[in-house]
C-alpha angles and dihedrals in degrees: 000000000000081000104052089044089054095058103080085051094055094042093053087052100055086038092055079047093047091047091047095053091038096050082044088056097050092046093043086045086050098046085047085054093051097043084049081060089048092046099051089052084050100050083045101064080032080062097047083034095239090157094172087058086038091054086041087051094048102043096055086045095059090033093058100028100022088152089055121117089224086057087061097055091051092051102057076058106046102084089049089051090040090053092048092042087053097047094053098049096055089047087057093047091047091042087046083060088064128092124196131197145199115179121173109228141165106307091009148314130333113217122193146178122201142169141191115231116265076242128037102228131214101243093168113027095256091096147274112326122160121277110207123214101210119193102194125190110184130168098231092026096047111203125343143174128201157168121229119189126186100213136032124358149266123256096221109101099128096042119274135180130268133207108235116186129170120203108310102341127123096276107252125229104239122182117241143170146199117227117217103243135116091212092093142343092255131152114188117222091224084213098064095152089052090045090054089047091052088057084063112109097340131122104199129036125194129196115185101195133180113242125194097232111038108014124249119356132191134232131190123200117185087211091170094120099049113139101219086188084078100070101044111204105033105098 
């Protein structure tokens, strides 16, 4: 008797489990529905190689259905998609520092390039103030590279060496001059074509200069975005 009033009981209870799993797999075959969705949005920017919107799309598919096996699949690619996201946002940051310009002049028509260091300097001892690398190409002048203060000057009238250094190479002695002339704190790195090769391919770019105040300063200058298409004839 006590076991045959004990079988409803029973039944109820491995109902009650049969309904719970029941009620797990719909919801798990649901949330693998909705991460195929994500996952087709995902493979698609993969596709154009947005790789900012591919890392977006990856990052809210494991966020909301992070036990999917579609989830699995995203996530043996996320650090690949992270790296190259990453890389392209700092190569539009560092594109964004650079200026280009075309100016129509006497015979033509002048082209240049130019950046603000990553740090203004204090070239005078009144404080920090920008330093401007300046790539000119211009049809009487022919090519030039230069550096432009705003404040103080350079100690360099009668020619003088600079320390050039690119990332992490031995830094390289390079000839420059400083014009005289009151239209604008320039000196002239008498190498402009070598300059313009050592851009290529770098990320930092460092100018140690003379100044007539406070000795030698350094600028740094993060020339990785530079679009060398924009000055034709230099490579």
């Amino acid at each position: 008797m006590t076991l045959l009033l004990g079988l409803p009981a029973c039944d109820r209870k491995q109902r009650l489990v049969e309904q719970a799993a029941a009620q797990a797999a719909m919801q798990a075959a649901i949330a693998e529905d909705a991460a195929k969705q994500a996952e087709a949005a995902f493979d698609g920017a993969l596709a154009q190689q947005n790789w900012a919107l591919a890392k977006a799309q990856a990052d809210v598919l494991l966020a909301q259905y992070p036990e999917t096996e579609t989830a699995a699949r995203v996530r043996k690619q996320f650090d690949a998609v992270a790296a190259r996201a990453e890389a392209a946002r700092e190569q539009s940051r560092t594109a964004a520092l650079w200026s280009y310009n075309r100016e129509p002049v006497q015979g033509g028509t002048q082209l240049s390039a130019s950046i603000y260091a990553k740090d203004e300097v204090d070239v005078d001892g009144s404080g920090a103030t920008p330093v401007r690398l300046i790539f000119r190409d211009h049809p009487a002048w022919g090519k030039s590279a230069y550096l432009v203060l705003q404040a103080g000057d350079f100690d360099c009238y009668g020619g003088c060496k600079v320390q050039v250094e690119v990332d992490a190479a031995a830094p390289k002695a390079m000839a420059a001059s400083r014009p005289k002339t009151d239209e604008a704190i320039a000196m002239f790195i008498e190498d402009e074509r070598g300059l313009w090769r050592m851009t290529r391919g770098a990320k930092l770019l460092q100018i140690r200069f003379p100044t007539r105040a406070v000795g030698s300063k350094t600028a740094v200058f993060e020339v990785g975005g530079l679009d060398r298409a924009q000055l034709p004839g230099w490579d």
